Coordinates of C-alpha atoms in Angstrom, one line a residue:
M1 CA -107.6 55.2 -9.1
N2 CA -110.4 56.1 -6.9
K3 CA -112.9 56.4 -9.7
K4 CA -115.3 53.4 -10.3
F5 CA -115.3 51.4 -13.5
S6 CA -119.0 51.0 -13.4
K7 CA -122.1 51.1 -11.1
N8 CA -121.7 47.4 -10.7
D9 CA -118.2 47.2 -9.4
P10 CA -117.5 44.8 -6.6
I11 CA -117.6 46.3 -3.1
R12 CA -114.4 48.3 -2.8
C13 CA -112.3 49.6 0.2
N14 CA -113.8 52.8 1.6
W15 CA -110.5 54.5 2.1
L16 CA -108.8 56.8 -0.3
A17 CA -106.3 55.0 -2.6
I18 CA -103.0 56.8 -3.1
P19 CA -100.6 56.5 -6.1
F20 CA -98.3 53.6 -6.1
F21 CA -99.6 52.2 -2.6
G22 CA -103.3 52.0 -3.4
H23 CA -105.1 50.9 -0.2
F24 CA -102.3 49.1 1.3
Y25 CA -100.8 52.0 3.2
R26 CA -103.5 51.0 5.8
V27 CA -102.3 47.4 6.3
D28 CA -99.8 46.4 9.1
F29 CA -97.6 43.8 7.3
S30 CA -95.7 43.1 10.6
K31 CA -98.8 40.8 11.4
P32 CA -99.4 37.2 10.3
F33 CA -101.4 36.8 6.9
F34 CA -104.8 36.0 8.8
E35 CA -104.6 39.2 10.7
I36 CA -103.8 41.1 7.5
Y37 CA -106.9 39.7 5.9
N38 CA -109.1 40.8 8.9
N39 CA -107.3 44.2 8.8
T40 CA -108.2 44.5 5.0
K41 CA -111.8 43.3 5.6
H42 CA -112.2 46.2 8.1
L43 CA -111.4 48.6 5.4
M44 CA -114.6 47.6 3.5
K45 CA -118.0 49.3 4.1
E46 CA -119.2 47.5 7.0
E47 CA -123.0 48.3 6.1
C48 CA -122.7 46.3 3.0
G49 CA -122.5 42.9 4.9
K50 CA -120.8 39.8 3.5
H51 CA -119.8 39.8 -0.1
K52 CA -118.5 37.1 -2.4
L53 CA -116.3 39.6 -4.2
F54 CA -114.4 42.6 -3.1
S55 CA -111.9 44.9 -4.9
I56 CA -108.9 46.7 -3.6
W57 CA -106.0 48.7 -5.1
F58 CA -103.2 46.2 -4.4
M59 CA -100.4 48.9 -4.7
D60 CA -101.0 50.2 -8.3
N61 CA -102.7 47.1 -9.4
Y62 CA -106.5 46.8 -9.4
M63 CA -107.5 43.3 -7.8
V64 CA -110.7 41.5 -7.2
F65 CA -110.6 38.8 -4.4
I66 CA -113.0 35.9 -4.5
T67 CA -114.1 34.7 -1.0
D68 CA -116.7 32.2 -2.1
P69 CA -115.7 28.6 -3.3
Y70 CA -118.6 28.2 -5.8
L71 CA -118.0 31.6 -7.4
A72 CA -114.4 30.8 -7.7
R73 CA -115.4 27.8 -9.8
E74 CA -117.6 30.0 -11.9
F75 CA -114.6 32.2 -12.5
L76 CA -111.9 29.8 -13.2
V77 CA -113.9 26.7 -14.6
K78 CA -116.9 28.0 -16.4
N79 CA -115.1 31.2 -17.6
G80 CA -111.6 29.7 -17.4
D81 CA -110.4 31.0 -20.9
N82 CA -111.0 34.5 -19.8
F83 CA -109.0 34.0 -16.7
L84 CA -106.2 31.8 -18.1
N85 CA -103.0 34.1 -17.8
R86 CA -101.2 35.5 -15.0
P87 CA -100.7 39.3 -14.5
I88 CA -97.6 40.8 -16.3
T89 CA -95.0 42.6 -14.2
S90 CA -91.4 43.3 -15.1
A91 CA -90.5 41.0 -12.1
T92 CA -92.6 38.0 -13.3
K93 CA -91.1 38.4 -16.8
L94 CA -87.6 38.4 -15.4
F95 CA -87.9 35.5 -12.9
S96 CA -89.8 33.4 -15.5
H97 CA -87.2 34.2 -18.2
N98 CA -89.6 35.9 -20.5
F99 CA -92.6 33.7 -19.5
A100 CA -90.9 30.5 -20.2
S101 CA -92.0 28.9 -16.7
L102 CA -95.1 26.7 -16.3
S103 CA -96.7 29.1 -13.8
Q104 CA -96.1 32.3 -15.9
S105 CA -96.3 31.2 -19.4
R106 CA -99.2 32.5 -21.5
D107 CA -101.8 31.3 -24.0
Q108 CA -100.6 28.7 -26.5
R109 CA -97.1 28.5 -24.9
W110 CA -98.5 27.7 -21.6
L111 CA -100.6 24.9 -23.3
D112 CA -97.5 23.5 -25.0
I113 CA -95.6 23.4 -21.7
R114 CA -98.5 22.0 -19.8
N115 CA -98.9 19.2 -22.4
T116 CA -95.3 18.1 -21.6
F117 CA -96.4 17.3 -18.1
S118 CA -99.7 15.7 -19.2
H119 CA -98.2 12.1 -19.6
I120 CA -97.6 11.9 -15.8
S121 CA -101.5 11.9 -15.3
T122 CA -102.0 8.9 -17.6
N123 CA -103.2 5.8 -15.8
L124 CA -100.2 3.8 -16.7
L125 CA -97.7 6.3 -15.5
L126 CA -99.7 7.2 -12.4
R127 CA -99.5 3.6 -11.3
K128 CA -95.7 3.7 -12.0
K129 CA -95.4 6.9 -10.0
L130 CA -97.5 5.4 -7.1
H131 CA -95.2 2.5 -7.0
H132 CA -92.2 5.1 -6.7
I133 CA -94.0 6.9 -3.9
E134 CA -94.9 3.9 -1.9
N135 CA -91.2 2.7 -2.2
K136 CA -89.9 6.0 -1.2
T137 CA -92.2 6.2 1.8
K138 CA -91.0 2.9 2.9
E139 CA -87.4 4.0 2.5
L140 CA -88.2 7.1 4.6
I141 CA -89.6 5.0 7.4
K142 CA -86.6 2.7 7.3
N143 CA -84.3 5.6 7.4
L144 CA -86.0 7.1 10.4
K145 CA -86.0 3.8 12.2
D146 CA -82.2 3.7 11.7
E147 CA -82.1 -0.2 11.6
R148 CA -78.3 -0.2 11.3
N149 CA -77.9 1.1 14.9
G150 CA -81.0 -0.7 16.2
R151 CA -82.4 2.5 17.7
L152 CA -83.4 6.0 17.0
S153 CA -81.0 8.7 17.2
P154 CA -81.4 10.3 20.6
N155 CA -81.2 13.7 19.0
P156 CA -84.4 15.6 18.1
I157 CA -85.3 15.7 14.6
E158 CA -85.9 18.9 12.4
V159 CA -88.9 17.9 10.5
H160 CA -88.6 20.3 7.6
K161 CA -85.2 18.6 6.7
I162 CA -86.8 15.3 6.6
T163 CA -89.8 16.2 4.6
K164 CA -88.0 18.4 2.1
S165 CA -85.3 15.7 1.5
Y166 CA -88.0 13.0 1.1
L167 CA -90.0 15.2 -1.5
L168 CA -86.8 16.2 -3.5
N169 CA -85.8 12.6 -3.7
L170 CA -89.2 11.6 -5.0
L171 CA -89.2 14.4 -7.5
F172 CA -86.0 13.1 -8.9
E173 CA -87.7 9.8 -9.6
Y174 CA -90.3 11.6 -11.7
F175 CA -87.5 12.8 -13.8
N176 CA -85.6 9.4 -14.1
R177 CA -82.9 10.1 -11.5
S178 CA -82.9 7.3 -9.1
E179 CA -81.0 7.5 -5.8
S180 CA -81.3 6.5 -2.2
L181 CA -82.9 8.8 0.3
E182 CA -79.8 8.7 2.3
T183 CA -77.8 10.0 -0.6
T184 CA -80.3 13.0 -1.1
I185 CA -80.0 13.8 2.6
N186 CA -76.2 13.7 2.6
D187 CA -75.6 15.3 -0.7
P188 CA -74.7 18.9 -0.2
R189 CA -75.8 19.8 -3.6
C190 CA -79.3 18.7 -2.9
Q191 CA -79.3 20.7 0.4
E192 CA -78.1 23.7 -1.6
F193 CA -80.9 23.3 -4.1
I194 CA -83.5 23.2 -1.3
D195 CA -82.0 26.2 0.3
G196 CA -82.1 28.0 -3.0
V197 CA -85.8 27.2 -3.6
L198 CA -86.6 28.4 -0.2
K199 CA -84.7 31.6 -0.7
F200 CA -86.5 32.2 -4.0
L201 CA -89.9 31.8 -2.3
S202 CA -89.0 33.9 0.7
T203 CA -87.9 36.7 -1.7
T204 CA -90.8 36.5 -4.1
Q205 CA -93.9 35.3 -2.4
G206 CA -96.1 37.7 -0.4
K207 CA -94.1 40.8 -1.4
P208 CA -96.6 43.7 -2.2
M209 CA -93.9 45.6 -4.0
L210 CA -93.6 42.9 -6.6
N211 CA -97.3 43.6 -7.5
C212 CA -96.5 47.1 -8.1
K213 CA -95.7 47.9 -11.6
F214 CA -93.7 51.0 -10.7
F215 CA -91.6 49.4 -8.0
C216 CA -91.1 46.3 -10.1
L217 CA -89.0 48.3 -12.5
F218 CA -86.4 49.0 -9.8
I219 CA -86.6 45.5 -8.3
S220 CA -86.2 43.8 -11.7
A221 CA -83.2 46.2 -12.5
Y222 CA -81.5 45.1 -9.4
H223 CA -81.9 41.4 -10.0
K224 CA -80.9 41.8 -13.6
L225 CA -77.7 43.9 -12.7
T226 CA -76.8 41.2 -10.1
G227 CA -77.1 38.5 -12.7
L228 CA -80.2 37.0 -11.3
Q229 CA -78.2 35.3 -8.5
L230 CA -81.5 34.3 -6.8
L231 CA -82.1 31.6 -9.5
Y232 CA -78.4 30.9 -10.5
K233 CA -77.7 28.0 -8.1
P234 CA -81.1 26.3 -8.4
Y235 CA -80.9 26.4 -12.1
K236 CA -77.4 25.3 -12.3
L237 CA -78.1 22.4 -10.1
I238 CA -81.2 21.4 -12.2
K239 CA -79.1 21.3 -15.2
E240 CA -76.2 19.4 -13.5
L241 CA -78.4 16.8 -11.8
L242 CA -81.1 16.2 -14.4
I243 CA -81.0 17.8 -17.7
N244 CA -77.3 17.1 -18.8
D245 CA -78.0 13.4 -18.6
H246 CA -81.1 13.7 -20.7
Y247 CA -79.3 15.5 -23.5
N248 CA -76.9 12.6 -23.6
T249 CA -79.6 9.8 -23.7
I250 CA -82.7 11.2 -25.2
D251 CA -84.6 9.4 -27.8
R252 CA -86.5 11.9 -29.7
N253 CA -89.0 9.4 -31.1
N254 CA -89.6 8.0 -27.6
P255 CA -89.5 10.7 -24.9
R256 CA -89.4 9.3 -21.4
D257 CA -90.5 12.1 -19.2
P258 CA -91.2 15.9 -19.2
I259 CA -87.5 16.8 -19.5
D260 CA -87.3 14.9 -22.8
E261 CA -90.6 16.6 -23.8
L262 CA -89.3 20.0 -23.0
I263 CA -86.0 19.4 -24.9
I264 CA -88.0 18.6 -27.9
L265 CA -90.3 21.5 -27.5
N266 CA -87.4 23.9 -27.1
E267 CA -85.9 22.5 -30.3
S268 CA -89.2 23.4 -32.1
Y269 CA -88.8 27.1 -31.4
P270 CA -87.1 29.4 -33.9
K271 CA -83.3 29.4 -33.3
H272 CA -83.1 32.9 -31.6
Q273 CA -85.7 31.6 -29.0
Q274 CA -84.0 28.4 -28.1
N275 CA -82.2 28.3 -24.7
D276 CA -81.8 26.1 -21.6
H277 CA -84.3 28.3 -19.7
N278 CA -87.0 27.0 -21.7
I279 CA -86.3 23.6 -20.2
I280 CA -85.0 24.5 -16.7
S281 CA -87.8 27.1 -15.9
P282 CA -90.8 24.7 -16.1
I283 CA -88.9 22.0 -14.3
F284 CA -88.0 24.5 -11.5
D285 CA -91.7 25.3 -11.3
M286 CA -92.5 21.6 -10.6
F287 CA -89.9 21.7 -7.7
V288 CA -91.3 24.8 -6.0
P289 CA -94.8 23.6 -5.0
G290 CA -93.3 20.2 -4.2
L291 CA -90.8 21.7 -1.7
N292 CA -93.4 24.2 -0.7
T293 CA -97.0 23.2 -0.4
S294 CA -96.6 19.5 0.1
S295 CA -93.8 19.9 2.7
F296 CA -95.7 22.6 4.5
I297 CA -98.8 20.3 4.9
L298 CA -96.5 17.5 6.2
E299 CA -94.8 19.8 8.6
W300 CA -98.1 21.2 9.9
F301 CA -99.6 17.6 10.2
M302 CA -96.6 16.6 12.5
L303 CA -96.7 19.8 14.4
L304 CA -100.4 19.7 15.2
L305 CA -100.4 16.0 15.9
S306 CA -97.4 16.7 18.4
N307 CA -99.8 19.1 20.1
Y308 CA -103.0 16.9 19.8
Q309 CA -101.7 13.6 21.1
L310 CA -105.3 12.1 21.3
T311 CA -105.8 12.6 17.7
Q312 CA -102.4 10.9 17.1
Q313 CA -103.5 7.8 19.0
S314 CA -107.0 7.8 17.2
I315 CA -105.3 7.7 13.8
Y316 CA -103.1 4.8 15.1
N317 CA -105.9 2.9 16.4
E318 CA -107.7 3.2 12.9
L319 CA -104.6 2.1 11.0
I320 CA -104.1 -0.9 13.2
N321 CA -107.7 -1.9 12.9
V322 CA -107.5 -1.7 9.0
L323 CA -104.4 -3.8 8.9
N324 CA -105.8 -6.3 11.3
D325 CA -109.1 -6.7 9.4
E326 CA -107.1 -7.1 6.2
N327 CA -104.9 -9.9 7.8
N328 CA -108.0 -11.6 9.2
N329 CA -109.6 -11.5 5.7
N330 CA -106.5 -13.0 4.1
N331 CA -106.4 -15.8 6.7
N332 CA -110.1 -16.5 6.2
N333 CA -109.5 -16.6 2.4
N334 CA -106.6 -19.0 2.9
N335 CA -108.7 -21.2 5.0
N336 CA -111.6 -21.2 2.7
N337 CA -109.1 -22.2 -0.1
N338 CA -107.6 -25.1 1.9
N339 CA -111.1 -26.3 2.8
N340 CA -112.1 -26.3 -0.9
N341 CA -108.9 -28.1 -1.9
N342 CA -109.6 -30.7 0.8
N343 CA -113.1 -31.2 -0.4
N344 CA -111.9 -31.7 -3.9
N345 CA -109.2 -34.1 -2.8
N346 CA -111.8 -36.1 -0.8
N347 CA -114.2 -36.2 -3.7
N348 CA -111.4 -37.4 -6.1
N349 CA -110.4 -40.1 -3.5
N350 CA -113.9 -41.4 -3.2
N351 CA -114.2 -41.5 -7.0
N352 CA -111.0 -43.3 -7.2
N353 CA -112.0 -45.8 -4.6
N354 CA -115.2 -46.6 -6.4
N355 CA -113.5 -47.0 -9.6
N356 CA -110.9 -49.2 -7.9
N357 CA -113.7 -51.4 -6.6
N358 CA -115.1 -51.9 -10.0
N359 CA -111.8 -52.7 -11.6
N360 CA -109.7 -55.8 -11.6
N361 CA -106.4 -56.3 -9.6
N362 CA -104.2 -55.2 -12.4
N363 CA -106.2 -52.0 -12.8
N364 CA -106.0 -51.5 -9.0
N365 CA -102.2 -51.9 -9.3
N366 CA -102.2 -49.4 -12.2
N367 CA -104.2 -47.0 -10.2
N368 CA -102.1 -47.4 -7.2
N369 CA -99.1 -46.7 -9.3
N370 CA -100.8 -43.7 -10.8
N371 CA -101.8 -42.5 -7.5
N372 CA -98.2 -42.9 -6.2
N373 CA -97.0 -41.0 -9.3
N374 CA -99.7 -38.3 -8.7
N375 CA -98.6 -38.0 -5.1
N376 CA -95.0 -37.7 -6.1
N377 CA -95.9 -35.0 -8.5
N378 CA -98.1 -33.3 -6.0
N379 CA -95.2 -33.4 -3.4
Y380 CA -92.9 -32.1 -6.2
N381 CA -95.3 -29.3 -7.0
N382 CA -95.8 -28.6 -3.3
N383 CA -92.1 -28.4 -2.7
N384 CA -91.7 -26.1 -5.7
N385 CA -94.4 -23.9 -4.5
N386 CA -92.9 -23.8 -1.0
K387 CA -89.5 -22.8 -2.6
N388 CA -91.3 -20.1 -4.4
N389 CA -93.1 -18.9 -1.2
N390 CA -89.9 -19.1 0.7
C391 CA -88.3 -16.9 -2.0
E392 CA -91.1 -14.3 -1.6
D393 CA -91.0 -14.4 2.0
S394 CA -87.3 -13.9 2.1
D395 CA -87.5 -10.7 0.2
E396 CA -86.2 -8.2 2.6
D397 CA -88.5 -5.3 1.7
K398 CA -91.7 -7.4 1.9
N399 CA -90.6 -8.9 5.3
F400 CA -89.6 -5.5 6.7
Y401 CA -92.6 -3.7 5.6
K402 CA -95.3 -6.4 6.0
D403 CA -97.5 -3.9 7.8
F404 CA -97.6 -0.9 5.4
I405 CA -100.4 1.5 4.7
G406 CA -100.8 2.0 1.0
I407 CA -103.1 4.1 -1.2
K408 CA -105.6 1.2 -1.4
H409 CA -106.2 1.6 2.3
K410 CA -107.3 5.3 1.8
I411 CA -110.9 4.6 1.6
K412 CA -110.8 2.7 4.9
T413 CA -109.2 5.5 6.9
P414 CA -111.7 8.2 7.3
I415 CA -110.2 9.6 10.6
L416 CA -106.8 10.0 8.9
N417 CA -108.4 11.6 5.9
S418 CA -110.3 14.0 7.9
V419 CA -107.3 15.1 10.0
I420 CA -105.2 15.8 6.8
N421 CA -108.2 17.9 5.4
E422 CA -108.5 19.8 8.6
V423 CA -104.8 20.5 8.7
I424 CA -105.1 22.0 5.1
R425 CA -108.2 24.0 6.1
Y426 CA -106.7 25.2 9.5
K427 CA -103.2 26.2 8.4
M428 CA -102.8 26.2 4.6
G429 CA -105.1 29.1 3.6
T430 CA -103.5 32.1 1.9
S431 CA -104.2 33.5 -1.4
G432 CA -104.1 31.6 -4.7
G433 CA -101.9 32.9 -7.6
P434 CA -103.8 35.8 -9.4
R435 CA -105.1 35.6 -12.8
T436 CA -105.8 38.5 -15.2
T437 CA -109.0 39.0 -17.3
K438 CA -108.6 38.9 -21.1
E439 CA -112.0 40.8 -21.6
D440 CA -114.6 42.6 -19.7
I441 CA -116.9 40.2 -17.9
F442 CA -119.9 40.3 -15.5
I443 CA -119.7 37.7 -12.8
D444 CA -122.4 37.4 -10.1
G445 CA -123.9 40.7 -11.3
K446 CA -120.5 42.4 -10.8
F447 CA -118.4 44.1 -13.5
I448 CA -114.7 42.9 -13.9
P449 CA -112.8 45.0 -16.5
K450 CA -110.1 43.7 -18.8
G451 CA -106.8 43.6 -17.3
T452 CA -108.1 43.0 -13.7
S453 CA -106.1 40.7 -11.5
V454 CA -108.4 38.2 -9.8
A455 CA -107.3 35.8 -6.9
I456 CA -109.1 33.3 -4.8
L457 CA -108.6 34.2 -1.1
T458 CA -108.4 30.7 0.3
I459 CA -107.8 32.1 3.8
A460 CA -111.2 33.8 3.7
I461 CA -113.0 30.6 2.5
F462 CA -111.1 28.4 5.1
N463 CA -112.0 30.8 8.0
D464 CA -115.6 31.6 7.1
K465 CA -117.8 31.1 10.1
E466 CA -120.8 30.6 7.7
Y467 CA -119.1 27.5 6.3
W468 CA -117.3 26.0 9.3
G469 CA -119.0 27.3 12.5
N470 CA -115.8 27.6 14.5
P471 CA -113.0 27.9 11.9
E472 CA -110.6 29.2 14.5
N473 CA -110.4 25.8 16.1
F474 CA -108.5 22.8 15.0
V475 CA -111.4 20.0 14.7
P476 CA -109.9 16.7 13.7
D477 CA -113.2 15.1 13.0
R478 CA -114.7 18.0 11.1
F479 CA -114.8 16.1 7.8
L480 CA -116.2 12.9 9.2
G481 CA -120.0 12.0 8.9
D482 CA -122.5 11.5 6.2
Y483 CA -121.0 12.3 2.7
D484 CA -124.1 14.3 1.7
I485 CA -123.8 16.5 4.7
I486 CA -119.9 17.1 4.6
K487 CA -119.6 17.1 0.8
P488 CA -119.7 21.0 0.8
H489 CA -116.6 21.0 3.0
F490 CA -114.7 19.1 0.3
D491 CA -115.8 21.7 -2.2
R492 CA -114.4 24.4 -0.2
L493 CA -110.8 23.0 -0.1
L494 CA -109.3 24.8 -3.0
Q495 CA -105.6 24.3 -1.9
F496 CA -104.4 23.2 -5.3
G497 CA -106.6 25.5 -7.3
V498 CA -109.4 24.8 -9.8
G499 CA -109.7 25.1 -13.6
K500 CA -107.2 24.7 -16.3
R501 CA -104.4 26.0 -14.3
Q502 CA -104.8 24.1 -11.3
C503 CA -101.7 22.3 -10.0
P504 CA -100.8 19.5 -12.5
G505 CA -99.3 17.4 -9.7
K506 CA -102.1 17.7 -7.1
N507 CA -103.0 13.9 -7.3
I508 CA -99.5 12.8 -6.8
A509 CA -99.0 15.5 -4.0
N510 CA -102.2 14.0 -2.3
D511 CA -100.8 10.5 -2.5
Q512 CA -97.5 11.6 -1.0
I513 CA -99.0 13.4 1.9
Y514 CA -101.4 10.5 2.7
L515 CA -98.7 7.8 2.6
V516 CA -96.1 9.8 4.8
C517 CA -98.7 10.8 7.3
A518 CA -100.2 7.3 7.6
N519 CA -96.9 5.3 7.9
L520 CA -95.4 7.9 10.3
V521 CA -98.4 7.5 12.6
L522 CA -98.2 3.7 12.1
N523 CA -94.6 3.4 13.0
F524 CA -93.9 6.2 15.5
T525 CA -95.2 8.4 18.3
W526 CA -93.7 12.0 18.5
T527 CA -93.8 14.8 20.9
S528 CA -92.1 18.2 20.8
E529 CA -88.4 18.6 21.9
D530 CA -89.3 19.9 25.3
G531 CA -92.7 18.1 25.8
K532 CA -94.6 21.4 25.5
K533 CA -97.0 22.5 22.8
I534 CA -95.3 23.9 19.8
C535 CA -96.3 27.5 18.7
E536 CA -98.8 27.4 15.7
I537 CA -98.2 30.9 14.3
P538 CA -96.7 30.7 10.8
D539 CA -93.3 32.0 10.4
F540 CA -93.8 34.0 7.1
K541 CA -95.8 37.1 7.1
L542 CA -97.7 36.2 4.0
N543 CA -97.3 32.4 3.8
S544 CA -98.1 29.2 5.6
L545 CA -94.7 28.2 6.5
P546 CA -94.7 26.6 9.9
P547 CA -92.5 27.9 12.7
P548 CA -89.1 25.8 12.9
Y549 CA -89.4 23.1 15.5
K550 CA -88.0 19.8 16.4
I551 CA -89.7 16.6 17.6
I552 CA -88.7 13.4 19.4
L553 CA -89.6 10.3 17.4
K554 CA -90.0 7.1 19.3
K555 CA -90.7 3.7 17.6
R556 CA -94.0 2.0 18.4
K557 CA -93.6 -1.4 20.0

């Protein structure tokens, strides 16, 4: 364990590694993740200075951590095929039902499962999904406004319940289950599902013992003997709420969504390999980041803007200016169209008058009759147009959400975009899911042996003073300025991973986050429950979960 693989190994912890625990007997896991990272750094040989790679025995698992965003791309993009798979432990095999999940499947099986989700990235379906996201965001705003009572509930709001219910409701839409947001909020099965996902995350994420092959044997045996109760309820609800209906309505020649695709894929396996877990496990993997990463970003956004009221107001001013400019442009376009129509009418009238003067009285009478008929026709058409316009104006949704920030406005809201990116940088850094090397490889002159677990340490990248100057501070305008200057900042935001195994739903997640953040600020102001600053220390030891908090929402006038 303490023997080097080669003279070109990445810099390694200077302390003695011991069986089963490796170097982690020196780490205090009672501290937040950022402090654990700093603690781990102090175990390195300080005289070696900054390194893009460092290695450590993570329990009995040899790991290499990447702390440079550009080197991360060399690993996972340029050499992606060598780093395609996840490490194998008895726990990952058990929780993924023999590697049937999207996150833990391997090689060709991973590619087959990934392809079932690829159709959600096509342009046509992305537009369809965007339509769902915008409609669900409007529904969220309407729900929060509580129009039935004409006022907001005086009780403080638990943010995590709102964000997770919204995201779950939206995920249902992707799998062809349509229901109102209020139904999802009030359905005990949905809340039970959310609780089940969070319990699974709190049990499996950030647990060093699960990275130890020896201890994994005992952990897996326990969960197996207890019937894998950790996943029983979430899996049961996925089957009940989503999959059973697909079995009854599937057209195998025209699959509608990933569930249909997974049913067909499952039927292509040999009989002894066919089971419901081949369908449920990949679907569960889509809900986990949706109720984890996306929700955490929204929760941190609302927490930080509660603490930074001036930033909240700056975003609101930007959004109002965007909408005002859009309304002014629309009015100018309407005026120009009216002027053009008037000019055309005047020209036509002049031509008609000239023609009338050159014609005899009978022709004049005919022309007058024709003009009257034309006027009647024009009046009729105008009346029809007015009726059509009145029908559009009477549409309740368009009336209620006349002022709505959509994805089309994103390019015009640099302040909001910067704040969202800074929220991710400031609070969402942890460690990416590890990959394992298929073959020996040299990267940046360092030797990485076959079977090594490699992970991107985003917390190191997001908190590197060389990149950010003052990473310990929340700087809302950090991502503002000349694009050529700030472009490297965007290259360092690796929240959704890079390469072939990056998050398949990252574009949809980014749209969700933007729309909710924008329209919450547009319609509400909020403060903490007691008017004081909310604690900004994550609640999980090895995760970015915000601490539980409540806010007071007030409708903007």
